[in-house]
Short mmCIF file of C-alpha atoms in Angstrom, two decimals:
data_model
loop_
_atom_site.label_atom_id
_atom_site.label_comp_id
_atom_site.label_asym_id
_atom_site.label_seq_id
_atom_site.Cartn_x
_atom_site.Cartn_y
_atom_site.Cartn_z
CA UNK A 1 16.69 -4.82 -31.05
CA UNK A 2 16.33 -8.01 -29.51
CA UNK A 3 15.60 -8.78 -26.32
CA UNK A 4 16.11 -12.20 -24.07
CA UNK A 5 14.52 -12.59 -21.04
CA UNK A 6 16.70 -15.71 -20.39
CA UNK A 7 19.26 -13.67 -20.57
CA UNK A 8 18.42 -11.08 -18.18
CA UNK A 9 17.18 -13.43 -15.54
CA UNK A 10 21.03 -14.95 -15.20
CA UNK A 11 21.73 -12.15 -12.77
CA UNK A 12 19.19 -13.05 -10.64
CA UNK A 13 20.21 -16.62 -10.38
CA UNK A 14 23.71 -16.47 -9.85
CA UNK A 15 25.74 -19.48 -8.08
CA UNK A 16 25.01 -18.68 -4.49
CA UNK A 17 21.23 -18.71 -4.88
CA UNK A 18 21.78 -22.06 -6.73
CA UNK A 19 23.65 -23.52 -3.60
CA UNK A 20 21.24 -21.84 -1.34
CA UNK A 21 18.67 -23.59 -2.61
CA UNK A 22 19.97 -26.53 -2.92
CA UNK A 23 20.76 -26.45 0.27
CA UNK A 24 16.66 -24.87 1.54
CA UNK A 25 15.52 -28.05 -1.02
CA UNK A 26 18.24 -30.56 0.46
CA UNK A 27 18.95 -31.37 -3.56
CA UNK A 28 22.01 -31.20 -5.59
CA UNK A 29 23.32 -27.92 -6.91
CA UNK A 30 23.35 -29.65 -10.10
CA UNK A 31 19.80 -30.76 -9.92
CA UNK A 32 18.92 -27.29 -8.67
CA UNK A 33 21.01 -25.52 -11.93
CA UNK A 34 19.61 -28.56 -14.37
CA UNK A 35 15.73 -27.69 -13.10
CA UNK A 36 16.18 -23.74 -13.32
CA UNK A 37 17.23 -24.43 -16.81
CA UNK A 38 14.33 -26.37 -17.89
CA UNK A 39 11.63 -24.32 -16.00
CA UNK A 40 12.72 -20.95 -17.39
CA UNK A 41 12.41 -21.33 -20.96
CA UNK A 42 8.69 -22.88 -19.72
CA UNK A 43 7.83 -19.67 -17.93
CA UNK A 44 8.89 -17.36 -20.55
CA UNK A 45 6.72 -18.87 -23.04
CA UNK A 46 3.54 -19.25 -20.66
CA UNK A 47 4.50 -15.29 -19.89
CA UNK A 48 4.72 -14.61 -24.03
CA UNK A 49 1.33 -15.92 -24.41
CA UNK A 50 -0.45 -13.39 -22.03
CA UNK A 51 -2.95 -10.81 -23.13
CA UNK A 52 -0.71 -7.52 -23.40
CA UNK A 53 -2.83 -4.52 -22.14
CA UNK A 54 -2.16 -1.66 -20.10
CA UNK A 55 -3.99 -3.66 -16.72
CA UNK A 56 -0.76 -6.10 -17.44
CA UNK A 57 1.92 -3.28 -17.47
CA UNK A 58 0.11 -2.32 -14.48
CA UNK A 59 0.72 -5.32 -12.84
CA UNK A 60 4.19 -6.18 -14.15
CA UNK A 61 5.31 -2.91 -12.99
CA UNK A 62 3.90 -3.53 -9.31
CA UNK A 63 5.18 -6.42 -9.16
CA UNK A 64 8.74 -4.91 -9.50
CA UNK A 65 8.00 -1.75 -7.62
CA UNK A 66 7.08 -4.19 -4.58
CA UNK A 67 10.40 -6.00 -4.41
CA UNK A 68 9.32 -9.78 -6.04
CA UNK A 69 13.07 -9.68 -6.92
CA UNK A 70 14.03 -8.83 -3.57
CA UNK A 71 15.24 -11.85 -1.35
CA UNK A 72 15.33 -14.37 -4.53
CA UNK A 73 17.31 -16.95 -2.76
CA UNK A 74 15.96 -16.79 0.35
CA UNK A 75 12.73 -17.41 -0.55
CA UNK A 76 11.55 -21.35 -0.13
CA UNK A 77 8.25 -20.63 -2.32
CA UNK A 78 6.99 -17.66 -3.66
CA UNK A 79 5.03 -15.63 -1.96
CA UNK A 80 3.15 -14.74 -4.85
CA UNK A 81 -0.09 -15.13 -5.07
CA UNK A 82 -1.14 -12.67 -8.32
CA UNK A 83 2.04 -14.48 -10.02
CA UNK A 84 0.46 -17.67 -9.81
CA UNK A 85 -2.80 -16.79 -10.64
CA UNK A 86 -1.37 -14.53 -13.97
CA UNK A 87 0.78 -17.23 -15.01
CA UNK A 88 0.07 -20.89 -13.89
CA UNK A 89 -4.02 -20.70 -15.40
CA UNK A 90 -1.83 -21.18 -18.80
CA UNK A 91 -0.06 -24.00 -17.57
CA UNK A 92 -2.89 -25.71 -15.67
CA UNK A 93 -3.39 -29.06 -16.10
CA UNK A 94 0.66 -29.67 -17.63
CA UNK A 95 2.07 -28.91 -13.92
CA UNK A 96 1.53 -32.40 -12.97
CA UNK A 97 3.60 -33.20 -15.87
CA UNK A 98 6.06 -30.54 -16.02
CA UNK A 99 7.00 -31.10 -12.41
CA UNK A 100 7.05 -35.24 -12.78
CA UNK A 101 9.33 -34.22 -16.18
CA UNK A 102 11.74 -31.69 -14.38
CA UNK A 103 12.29 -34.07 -11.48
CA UNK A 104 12.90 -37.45 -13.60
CA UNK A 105 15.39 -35.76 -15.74
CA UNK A 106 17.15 -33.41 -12.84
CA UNK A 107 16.79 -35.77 -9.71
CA UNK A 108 15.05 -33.97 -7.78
CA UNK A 109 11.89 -34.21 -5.63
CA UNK A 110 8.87 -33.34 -7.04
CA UNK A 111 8.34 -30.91 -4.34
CA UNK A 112 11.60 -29.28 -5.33
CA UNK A 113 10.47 -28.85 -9.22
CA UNK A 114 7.36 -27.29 -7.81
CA UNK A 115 9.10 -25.10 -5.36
CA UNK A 116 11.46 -23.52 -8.21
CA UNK A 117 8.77 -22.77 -10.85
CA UNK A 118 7.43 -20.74 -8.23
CA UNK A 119 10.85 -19.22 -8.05
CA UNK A 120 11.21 -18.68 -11.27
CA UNK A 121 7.58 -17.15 -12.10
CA UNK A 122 8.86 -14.59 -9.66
CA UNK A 123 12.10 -13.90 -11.12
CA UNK A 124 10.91 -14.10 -15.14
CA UNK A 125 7.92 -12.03 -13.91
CA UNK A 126 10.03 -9.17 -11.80
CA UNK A 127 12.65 -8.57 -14.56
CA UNK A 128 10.13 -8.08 -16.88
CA UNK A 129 8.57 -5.68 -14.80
CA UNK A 130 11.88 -4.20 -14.17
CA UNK A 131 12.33 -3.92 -17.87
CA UNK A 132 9.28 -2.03 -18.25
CA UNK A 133 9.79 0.48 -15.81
CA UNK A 134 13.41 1.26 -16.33
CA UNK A 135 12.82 1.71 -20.24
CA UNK A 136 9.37 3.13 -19.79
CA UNK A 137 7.73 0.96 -21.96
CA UNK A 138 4.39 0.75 -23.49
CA UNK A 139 2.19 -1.94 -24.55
CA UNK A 140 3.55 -2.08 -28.44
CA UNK A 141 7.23 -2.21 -27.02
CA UNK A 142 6.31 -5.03 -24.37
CA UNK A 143 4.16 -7.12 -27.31
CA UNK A 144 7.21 -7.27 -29.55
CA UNK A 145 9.52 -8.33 -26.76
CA UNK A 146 6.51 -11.27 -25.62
CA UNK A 147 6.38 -12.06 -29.30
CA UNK A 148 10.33 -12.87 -29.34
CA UNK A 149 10.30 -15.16 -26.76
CA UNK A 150 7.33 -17.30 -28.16
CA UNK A 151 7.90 -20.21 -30.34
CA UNK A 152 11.33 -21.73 -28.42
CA UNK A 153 8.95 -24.50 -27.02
CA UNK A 154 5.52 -25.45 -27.14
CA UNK A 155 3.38 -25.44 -23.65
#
């Protein structure tokens, strides 16, 4: 069975939290939807190439036990902190590039782009974590999902 993460992450980013932040970023819904679609696949592969291990589970599942998917829209940045430091070390020094990328080809500020891969860290992150603990998952079953979402673009 095959899993997308892309996929489950639509619910989470429906229309309205597309116009709300558009309207929180004072940007275009369309450069809002048009950023959200580059920065996801991004995520997804910076979250495939993490060390699986049961201290990851751990903090996947915490993660969505706490409510980071609580408030999505709402939300100007994320307020994160373990979520950047689990994901963003892998995307390090491309940030300055990914955001100046995103906001060239969407039209948006470059605080925007930076604002919504926070955003979307939280959301890729919580419904992976929400994955995990609805299908009580272990660390074999969460490797072979990471490992189908790698390869789609190179970080």
């Amino acid at each position: 069975m095959s899993i997308n993460i892309t996929e489950l992450c639509k619910p989470f980013l429906p229309l309205s939290v597309i116009a709300q932040k558009a309207v929180q970023l004072k940007e275009s819904e369309e450069g809002i939807f048009c950023a959200i679609e580059k920065i996801q696949p991004i995520i997804i592969e910076s979250i495939a190439q993490l060390k699986v291990d049961n201290q990851l589970l751990g903090q996947l599942i915490s993660f969505y036990q706490n409510g980071i998917l609580n408030g999505i829209g709402s939300r100007n940045v994320s307020s994160h902190d373990e979520v950047y430091q689990l994901i963003h070390p892998l995307l390090l020094n491309k940030i300055p590039e990914i955001v100046h990328s995103i906001s060239e080809e969407c039209k948006i500020k470059k605080e925007s782009a930076l604002a919504l891969l926070s955003l979307i860290s939280d959301v890729c992150i919580g419904v992976l974590g929400k994955l995990i603990t609805q299908n009580e998952m272990k660390t074999e079953d969460v490797e072979v999902i990471l490992s189908q979402q790698k390869g789609f673009i190179k970080i």
